[in-house]
Coordinates of N, CA and C in Angstrom, one line a residue:
X1 N 47.6 5.4 -17.2 CA 47.9 4.3 -16.4 C 46.6 4.1 -15.5
X2 N 46.2 2.9 -15.4 CA 45.0 2.5 -14.6 C 45.3 2.6 -13.1
X3 N 44.3 3.0 -12.3 CA 44.4 3.1 -10.9 C 43.2 2.4 -10.2
X4 N 43.3 2.3 -8.9 CA 42.3 1.6 -8.2 C 40.9 2.3 -8.3
X5 N 41.0 3.6 -8.5 CA 39.7 4.4 -8.7 C 39.0 4.0 -10.0
X6 N 39.7 3.4 -10.9 CA 39.1 3.0 -12.2 C 38.1 1.8 -11.9
X7 N 38.2 1.1 -10.9 CA 37.3 0.0 -10.5 C 35.9 0.7 -10.3
X8 N 35.9 1.7 -9.5 CA 34.6 2.4 -9.2 C 34.0 3.0 -10.5
X9 N 34.9 3.6 -11.3 CA 34.4 4.2 -12.6 C 33.8 3.2 -13.5
X10 N 34.5 2.1 -13.7 CA 33.9 1.0 -14.5 C 32.6 0.4 -13.9
X11 N 32.6 0.3 -12.6 CA 31.4 -0.3 -12.0 C 30.2 0.7 -12.2
X12 N 30.5 2.0 -12.0 CA 29.4 2.9 -12.1 C 28.9 3.0 -13.6
X13 N 29.8 2.8 -14.5 CA 29.3 2.8 -15.9 C 28.4 1.6 -16.2
X14 N 28.8 0.4 -15.6 CA 27.9 -0.7 -15.8 C 26.6 -0.6 -15.0
X15 N 26.6 0.1 -13.9 CA 25.4 0.3 -13.1 C 24.5 1.3 -13.9
X16 N 25.1 2.3 -14.5 CA 24.3 3.3 -15.2 C 23.6 2.7 -16.4
X17 N 24.2 1.6 -17.0 CA 23.6 1.0 -18.2 C 22.4 0.1 -17.8
X18 N 22.2 -0.1 -16.5 CA 21.1 -0.9 -16.0 C 20.2 -0.1 -15.1
X19 N 19.0 -0.5 -14.9 CA 18.1 0.3 -14.1 C 18.2 -0.2 -12.6
X20 N 18.3 -1.5 -12.5 CA 18.3 -2.1 -11.1 C 19.1 -3.4 -11.3
X21 N 19.9 -3.8 -10.3 CA 20.7 -5.0 -10.3 C 20.4 -5.9 -9.1
X22 N 20.5 -7.1 -9.3 CA 20.5 -8.0 -8.2 C 21.9 -7.9 -7.5
X23 N 21.9 -8.3 -6.2 CA 23.2 -8.2 -5.5 C 24.2 -9.2 -6.1
X24 N 23.8 -10.3 -6.6 CA 24.7 -11.3 -7.3 C 25.3 -10.7 -8.5
X25 N 24.4 -10.0 -9.4 CA 25.0 -9.4 -10.6 C 25.9 -8.3 -10.3
X26 N 25.5 -7.5 -9.3 CA 26.4 -6.3 -8.9 C 27.7 -6.8 -8.4
X27 N 27.7 -7.9 -7.6 CA 29.0 -8.4 -7.1 C 29.8 -9.0 -8.3
X28 N 29.2 -9.6 -9.2 CA 29.9 -10.2 -10.4 C 30.5 -9.0 -11.2
X29 N 29.8 -8.0 -11.4 CA 30.3 -6.8 -12.1 C 31.5 -6.2 -11.4
X30 N 31.4 -6.1 -10.1 CA 32.5 -5.6 -9.3 C 33.7 -6.5 -9.5
X31 N 33.6 -7.8 -9.5 CA 34.7 -8.7 -9.7 C 35.3 -8.5 -11.1
X32 N 34.5 -8.4 -12.1 CA 35.0 -8.2 -13.5 C 35.6 -6.9 -13.6
X33 N 35.2 -5.8 -12.9 CA 35.8 -4.5 -13.0 C 37.2 -4.6 -12.4
X34 N 37.4 -5.3 -11.3 CA 38.7 -5.5 -10.7 C 39.6 -6.3 -11.6
X35 N 39.1 -7.3 -12.3 CA 39.9 -8.1 -13.2 C 40.3 -7.2 -14.4
X36 N 39.4 -6.4 -14.9 CA 39.8 -5.5 -16.0 C 40.9 -4.5 -15.7
X37 N 40.7 -3.9 -14.5 CA 41.7 -2.9 -14.1 C 43.1 -3.6 -13.8
X38 N 43.1 -4.8 -13.2 CA 44.3 -5.5 -12.9 C 45.0 -6.0 -14.2
X39 N 44.2 -6.2 -15.3 CA 44.7 -6.6 -16.6 C 45.6 -5.5 -17.1
X40 N 45.1 -4.2 -17.0 CA 45.8 -3.1 -17.5 C 47.0 -2.7 -16.6
X41 N 46.9 -2.8 -15.3 CA 48.0 -2.5 -14.4 C 48.1 -3.6 -13.4
X42 N 49.0 -4.6 -13.6 CA 49.1 -5.7 -12.8 C 49.8 -5.4 -11.4
X43 N 50.3 -4.2 -11.3 CA 51.0 -3.9 -10.0 C 50.0 -3.4 -9.0
X44 N 48.8 -3.2 -9.3 CA 47.8 -2.7 -8.4 C 47.4 -3.8 -7.4
X45 N 47.3 -3.5 -6.1 CA 47.0 -4.4 -5.1 C 45.5 -4.3 -4.8
X46 N 44.6 -4.8 -5.6 CA 43.2 -4.8 -5.5 C 42.7 -6.2 -5.3
X47 N 42.0 -6.5 -4.2 CA 41.5 -7.8 -4.0 C 40.0 -7.9 -4.1
X48 N 39.5 -9.0 -4.6 CA 38.1 -9.3 -4.7 C 37.9 -10.5 -3.7
X49 N 37.0 -10.3 -2.8 CA 36.5 -11.3 -1.9 C 35.0 -11.5 -2.0
X50 N 34.6 -12.7 -2.3 CA 33.2 -13.0 -2.5 C 32.5 -13.3 -1.2
X51 N 32.5 -12.3 -0.3 CA 31.8 -12.5 1.0 C 31.0 -11.2 1.3
X52 N 30.0 -11.3 2.1 CA 29.1 -10.2 2.4 C 29.8 -9.0 3.0
X53 N 30.7 -9.3 3.9 CA 31.5 -8.2 4.6 C 32.3 -7.4 3.6
X54 N 32.9 -8.0 2.7 CA 33.7 -7.3 1.6 C 32.8 -6.5 0.7
X55 N 31.7 -7.1 0.4 CA 30.7 -6.4 -0.5 C 30.2 -5.2 0.2
X56 N 29.8 -5.3 1.5 CA 29.3 -4.2 2.3 C 30.3 -3.1 2.4
X57 N 31.6 -3.4 2.6 CA 32.7 -2.4 2.6 C 32.8 -1.7 1.3
X58 N 32.7 -2.5 0.2 CA 32.8 -1.9 -1.1 C 31.7 -0.9 -1.3
X59 N 30.4 -1.3 -1.0 CA 29.3 -0.4 -1.2 C 29.4 0.9 -0.3
X60 N 29.9 0.7 0.9 CA 30.1 1.9 1.8 C 31.2 2.8 1.2
X61 N 32.2 2.3 0.6 CA 33.3 3.2 0.0 C 32.7 3.8 -1.3
X62 N 31.9 3.1 -2.0 CA 31.3 3.6 -3.2 C 30.4 4.8 -2.9
X63 N 29.5 4.5 -1.8 CA 28.6 5.6 -1.4 C 29.3 6.8 -0.9
X64 N 30.4 6.6 -0.2 CA 31.2 7.7 0.3 C 31.6 8.6 -0.9
X65 N 32.0 7.9 -2.0 CA 32.5 8.7 -3.2 C 31.3 9.4 -3.9
X66 N 30.1 8.7 -3.8 CA 28.9 9.3 -4.5 C 28.2 10.4 -3.7
X67 N 28.4 10.4 -2.4 CA 27.7 11.3 -1.5 C 27.8 12.7 -1.9
X68 N 29.0 13.3 -2.3 CA 29.0 14.7 -2.7 C 28.1 15.0 -3.9
X69 N 27.8 14.0 -4.7 CA 26.9 14.2 -5.8 C 25.4 14.0 -5.5
X70 N 25.1 13.7 -4.2 CA 23.8 13.4 -3.8 C 23.2 12.1 -4.5
X71 N 24.1 11.2 -4.7 CA 23.7 9.9 -5.3 C 24.0 8.8 -4.3
X72 N 23.4 7.7 -4.4 CA 23.6 6.6 -3.5 C 23.4 5.3 -4.3
X73 N 24.2 4.3 -4.1 CA 24.0 3.0 -4.6 C 23.2 2.2 -3.5
X74 N 21.9 2.3 -3.7 CA 21.0 1.9 -2.6 C 20.6 0.5 -2.6
X75 N 20.4 -0.1 -1.4 CA 20.0 -1.5 -1.2 C 18.5 -1.6 -1.0
X76 N 17.9 -2.5 -1.6 CA 16.4 -2.7 -1.4 C 16.1 -4.2 -1.7
X77 N 14.9 -4.6 -1.3 CA 14.4 -5.9 -1.5 C 13.4 -6.0 -2.6
X78 N 13.5 -6.9 -3.5 CA 12.4 -7.1 -4.5 C 11.3 -7.8 -3.8
X79 N 10.1 -7.2 -3.8 CA 9.0 -7.7 -3.1 C 8.4 -9.0 -3.6
X80 N 8.6 -9.2 -4.9 CA 8.0 -10.5 -5.4 C 9.0 -11.6 -5.3
X81 N 10.3 -11.4 -5.4 CA 11.2 -12.5 -5.4 C 12.0 -12.6 -4.0
X82 N 12.0 -11.5 -3.3 CA 12.7 -11.5 -2.0 C 14.2 -11.3 -2.2
X83 N 14.7 -11.1 -3.4 CA 16.1 -10.9 -3.6 C 16.6 -9.6 -3.2
X84 N 17.9 -9.5 -2.8 CA 18.6 -8.3 -2.6 C 18.8 -7.6 -3.9
X85 N 18.5 -6.3 -4.0 CA 18.6 -5.6 -5.2 C 19.3 -4.3 -4.9
X86 N 20.0 -3.7 -5.9 CA 20.7 -2.4 -5.8 C 20.3 -1.5 -7.0
X87 N 20.3 -0.2 -6.7 CA 20.0 0.8 -7.8 C 20.8 2.0 -7.4
X88 N 21.2 2.8 -8.4 CA 21.8 4.1 -8.3 C 20.6 5.1 -8.2
X89 N 20.5 5.8 -7.1 CA 19.4 6.7 -6.8 C 19.9 8.1 -6.5
X90 N 19.1 9.0 -6.9 CA 19.4 10.5 -6.7 C 18.7 10.8 -5.4
X91 N 19.5 11.3 -4.4 CA 18.9 11.7 -3.1 C 18.6 13.1 -3.0
X92 N 18.7 13.9 -4.1 CA 18.4 15.3 -4.0 C 17.1 15.5 -4.7
X93 N 16.2 16.2 -4.0 CA 14.9 16.4 -4.6 C 14.7 17.8 -5.2
X94 N 15.7 18.2 -5.9 CA 15.6 19.5 -6.5 C 14.8 19.5 -7.8
X95 N 14.7 20.7 -8.5 CA 13.9 20.8 -9.7 C 14.4 20.0 -10.8
X96 N 15.7 19.8 -10.9 CA 16.3 19.0 -12.0 C 15.9 17.5 -11.8
X97 N 15.9 17.1 -10.5 CA 15.5 15.7 -10.2 C 14.1 15.5 -10.5
X98 N 13.2 16.5 -10.2 CA 11.8 16.3 -10.5 C 11.5 16.3 -12.0
X99 N 12.4 16.8 -12.8 CA 12.1 16.8 -14.2 C 12.4 15.4 -14.8
X100 N 13.1 14.5 -14.0 CA 13.4 13.2 -14.5 C 12.2 12.2 -14.4
X101 N 11.1 12.7 -14.0 CA 9.9 11.8 -14.0 C 8.8 12.4 -14.8
X102 N 7.9 11.6 -15.2 CA 6.8 12.1 -16.0 C 5.6 12.5 -15.1
X103 N 5.8 12.3 -13.8 CA 4.7 12.6 -12.8 C 4.8 14.1 -12.4
X104 N 3.7 14.7 -12.1 CA 3.7 16.1 -11.6 C 4.1 16.1 -10.1
X105 N 4.3 17.3 -9.6 CA 4.6 17.4 -8.2 C 3.5 16.9 -7.3
X106 N 2.3 17.2 -7.7 CA 1.1 16.7 -6.9 C 1.0 15.2 -6.9
X107 N 1.3 14.5 -8.1 CA 1.3 13.1 -8.1 C 2.4 12.5 -7.3
X108 N 3.6 13.1 -7.3 CA 4.7 12.6 -6.4 C 4.3 12.8 -5.0
X109 N 3.7 13.9 -4.6 CA 3.2 14.1 -3.3 C 2.2 13.1 -2.9
X110 N 1.3 12.7 -3.8 CA 0.3 11.6 -3.5 C 1.0 10.3 -3.3
X111 N 2.0 10.0 -4.1 CA 2.8 8.7 -3.9 C 3.4 8.7 -2.5
X112 N 4.0 9.8 -2.2 CA 4.7 9.9 -0.9 C 3.7 9.8 0.3
X113 N 2.5 10.3 0.0 CA 1.4 10.2 1.0 C 1.0 8.7 1.2
X114 N 1.0 8.0 0.1 CA 0.6 6.6 0.2 C 1.7 5.8 0.9
X115 N 2.9 6.1 0.6 CA 4.1 5.4 1.3 C 4.9 6.4 2.0
X116 N 4.3 7.1 3.0 CA 4.9 8.1 3.8 C 6.2 7.6 4.5
X117 N 7.3 8.4 4.4 CA 8.6 8.0 5.0 C 8.7 8.5 6.4
X118 N 9.0 7.6 7.3 CA 9.2 7.9 8.7 C 10.4 7.2 9.2
X119 N 10.9 7.6 10.4 CA 12.1 6.9 11.0 C 11.7 5.4 11.2
X120 N 12.6 4.5 11.1 CA 12.3 3.0 11.1 C 11.8 2.6 12.5
X121 N 10.9 1.7 12.5 CA 10.5 1.0 13.7 C 11.3 -0.3 13.8
X122 N 12.1 -0.4 14.8 CA 13.1 -1.5 14.8 C 12.5 -2.8 14.8
X123 N 11.3 -3.0 15.3 CA 10.6 -4.3 15.4 C 10.2 -4.8 14.0
X124 N 10.0 -3.8 13.1 CA 9.5 -4.2 11.7 C 10.6 -4.3 10.7
X125 N 11.7 -3.7 10.9 CA 12.8 -3.7 9.9 C 13.9 -4.7 10.3
X126 N 14.3 -5.6 9.4 CA 15.4 -6.5 9.7 C 16.6 -5.7 10.1
X127 N 17.4 -6.3 11.1 CA 18.5 -5.5 11.6 C 19.6 -5.2 10.6
X128 N 19.7 -5.9 9.5 CA 20.8 -5.7 8.5 C 20.4 -4.6 7.5
X129 N 19.2 -4.0 7.7 CA 18.7 -3.0 6.7 C 18.9 -1.6 7.3
X130 N 19.4 -0.7 6.5 CA 19.5 0.7 6.8 C 18.6 1.4 5.9
X131 N 17.3 1.4 6.3 CA 16.3 2.0 5.4 C 15.3 2.8 6.2
X132 N 14.4 3.4 5.5 CA 13.4 4.2 6.1 C 12.1 3.4 6.1
X133 N 11.2 3.8 7.1 CA 10.0 3.1 7.3 C 8.9 3.7 6.4
X134 N 8.1 2.9 5.8 CA 7.0 3.4 5.0 C 5.7 3.3 5.8
X135 N 5.1 4.4 6.2 CA 4.1 4.4 7.2 C 2.9 3.6 6.8
X136 N 2.2 3.9 5.8 CA 0.9 3.3 5.5 C 1.2 1.8 5.1
X137 N 2.2 1.5 4.4 CA 2.5 0.1 4.0 C 3.0 -0.7 5.2
X138 N 4.0 -0.2 5.8 CA 4.7 -0.9 6.9 C 3.8 -1.0 8.1
X139 N 2.9 -0.1 8.4 CA 2.1 -0.2 9.6 C 0.7 -0.7 9.2
X140 N 0.6 -1.4 8.1 CA -0.7 -2.0 7.7 C -1.1 -3.1 8.7
X141 N -2.4 -3.3 8.8 CA -2.8 -4.4 9.8 C -2.1 -5.7 9.5
X142 N -1.8 -6.4 10.6 CA -1.1 -7.7 10.5 C 0.1 -7.8 9.7
X143 N 0.9 -6.6 9.7 CA 2.1 -6.6 8.9 C 2.0 -7.1 7.5
X144 N 0.9 -6.8 6.9 CA 0.6 -7.3 5.5 C 1.4 -6.5 4.5
X145 N 2.0 -5.4 4.8 CA 2.8 -4.6 3.9 C 2.1 -4.1 2.7
X146 N 0.8 -3.8 2.9 CA 0.0 -3.3 1.8 C -1.2 -2.5 2.4
X147 N -1.8 -1.7 1.5 CA -3.0 -1.0 1.9 C -4.0 -1.2 0.8
X148 N -5.2 -1.1 1.2 CA -6.3 -1.3 0.2 C -6.3 -0.1 -0.8
X149 N -6.8 -0.3 -1.9 CA -6.9 0.8 -2.9 C -7.8 1.9 -2.3
X150 N -8.8 1.6 -1.5 CA -9.7 2.6 -0.9 C -8.9 3.4 0.1
X151 N -8.0 2.8 0.9 CA -7.2 3.6 1.8 C -6.3 4.5 1.1
X152 N -5.7 4.0 0.0 CA -4.8 4.8 -0.8 C -5.6 6.0 -1.5
X153 N -6.8 5.8 -1.9 CA -7.6 6.8 -2.4 C -8.0 7.9 -1.4
X154 N -8.2 7.4 -0.1 CA -8.5 8.4 0.9 C -7.3 9.3 1.2
X155 N -6.1 8.9 0.9 CA -4.9 9.7 1.2 C -5.0 11.0 0.4
X156 N -5.7 11.0 -0.7 CA -5.8 12.2 -1.5 C -6.5 13.4 -0.7
X157 N -7.3 13.1 0.3 CA -7.9 14.1 1.1 C -6.9 14.9 1.9
X158 N -5.7 14.2 2.3 CA -4.7 14.9 3.1 C -3.8 15.8 2.3
X159 N -3.9 15.7 1.0 CA -3.0 16.5 0.1 C -3.4 18.0 0.1
X160 N -2.4 18.8 -0.1 CA -2.6 20.2 -0.1 C -3.0 20.7 -1.6
X161 N -3.1 19.8 -2.5 CA -3.4 20.1 -3.8 C -4.9 19.7 -4.1
X162 N -5.4 20.0 -5.2 CA -6.8 19.8 -5.5 C -7.0 18.6 -6.4
X163 N -6.3 17.5 -6.1 CA -6.4 16.2 -6.9 C -7.7 15.6 -6.5
X164 N -8.5 15.1 -7.5 CA -9.7 14.4 -7.3 C -9.4 12.9 -7.1
X165 N -10.4 12.2 -6.5 CA -10.3 10.8 -6.3 C -10.2 10.1 -7.6
X166 N -10.9 10.6 -8.7 CA -10.8 10.0 -10.0 C -9.4 10.1 -10.5
X167 N -8.8 11.3 -10.4 CA -7.4 11.5 -10.8 C -6.4 10.6 -10.0
X168 N -6.7 10.5 -8.7 CA -5.9 9.7 -7.8 C -5.9 8.2 -8.2
X169 N -7.1 7.7 -8.6 CA -7.3 6.4 -9.1 C -6.5 6.1 -10.3
X170 N -6.5 7.1 -11.2 CA -5.8 7.0 -12.5 C -4.3 6.9 -12.2
X171 N -3.8 7.8 -11.3 CA -2.4 7.8 -10.9 C -2.0 6.5 -10.2
X172 N -2.8 6.0 -9.4 CA -2.5 4.7 -8.7 C -2.3 3.6 -9.8
X173 N -3.2 3.6 -10.8 CA -3.1 2.6 -11.9 C -1.8 2.8 -12.6
X174 N -1.4 4.0 -12.8 CA -0.1 4.3 -13.5 C 1.1 3.8 -12.6
X175 N 1.0 4.0 -11.3 CA 2.1 3.6 -10.4 C 2.2 2.1 -10.5
X176 N 1.1 1.4 -10.5 CA 1.1 -0.1 -10.7 C 1.6 -0.5 -12.0
X177 N 1.2 0.1 -13.1 CA 1.7 -0.2 -14.4 C 3.2 0.0 -14.6
X178 N 3.7 1.0 -13.9 CA 5.1 1.3 -14.1 C 6.0 0.6 -13.0
X179 N 5.4 -0.2 -12.1 CA 6.1 -0.9 -11.2 C 6.5 -0.2 -9.9
X180 N 5.9 1.0 -9.7 CA 6.2 1.7 -8.5 C 5.5 1.1 -7.3
X181 N 4.3 0.5 -7.6 CA 3.5 -0.2 -6.6 C 3.1 -1.5 -7.2
X182 N 2.9 -2.5 -6.3 CA 2.3 -3.8 -6.8 C 0.9 -3.9 -6.3
X183 N 0.1 -4.6 -7.2 CA -1.3 -4.8 -6.9 C -1.4 -6.3 -6.5
X184 N -2.0 -6.5 -5.3 CA -2.2 -7.9 -4.9 C -3.4 -8.4 -5.5
X185 N -3.5 -9.7 -5.5 CA -4.6 -10.4 -6.2 C -5.7 -10.6 -5.3

C-alpha cells in the first residue's frame, strides 16, 4: 500500500536520474509524484500547492529526511541564466566522497582555495538565500563575482602541497571545461 513517504522516494529517484534541476522542473516532478502516489492510494491526504512557501516547506522536510545520510537537496543559482536550481549534494567530505571525483585531494584543495568558503556577509547575499560566502569570488572588486586567472594562479602559493603554477593552470582549465567555474569573456 502506498504511503505519503512514497512521494519523497519517487521524487528522490527522479532527482537521482538528473544531475541538476531547475526549481520549475523540480516542482513539476514533486506534483507528478503526488499524483502518482494518490493514484495508487486515493485515501491519502497529500496536497500540492504551487506556491513558494509550500515548495520551501517541502524542501525543508525532504532535507530533514536526508540529513542523517549527510545529503542535501541544495538550492543554488545558475550564474548564466539566473534561474533557481537544485541538486542533490553530499555534505560529507569523507574518503568515499572524495573517490566520486576525478580530481586529487590537492586539486580539490586548490579549488577550495579559489572559492574559499566563509560565513555569509549579509550585505552581499540576498536575504532568501541560506548559503555560504565564497571569499575570493564574492569579495572581488566591485562585486564582480569573479577573480582573474592570475589571482587564481597565485592561490597555489597558499596551498600546503607542491602544485606548480603550470599544474594549477591546467586544473583551472579543467574546472572551466567541466563547468565548475565559468570563464568570462
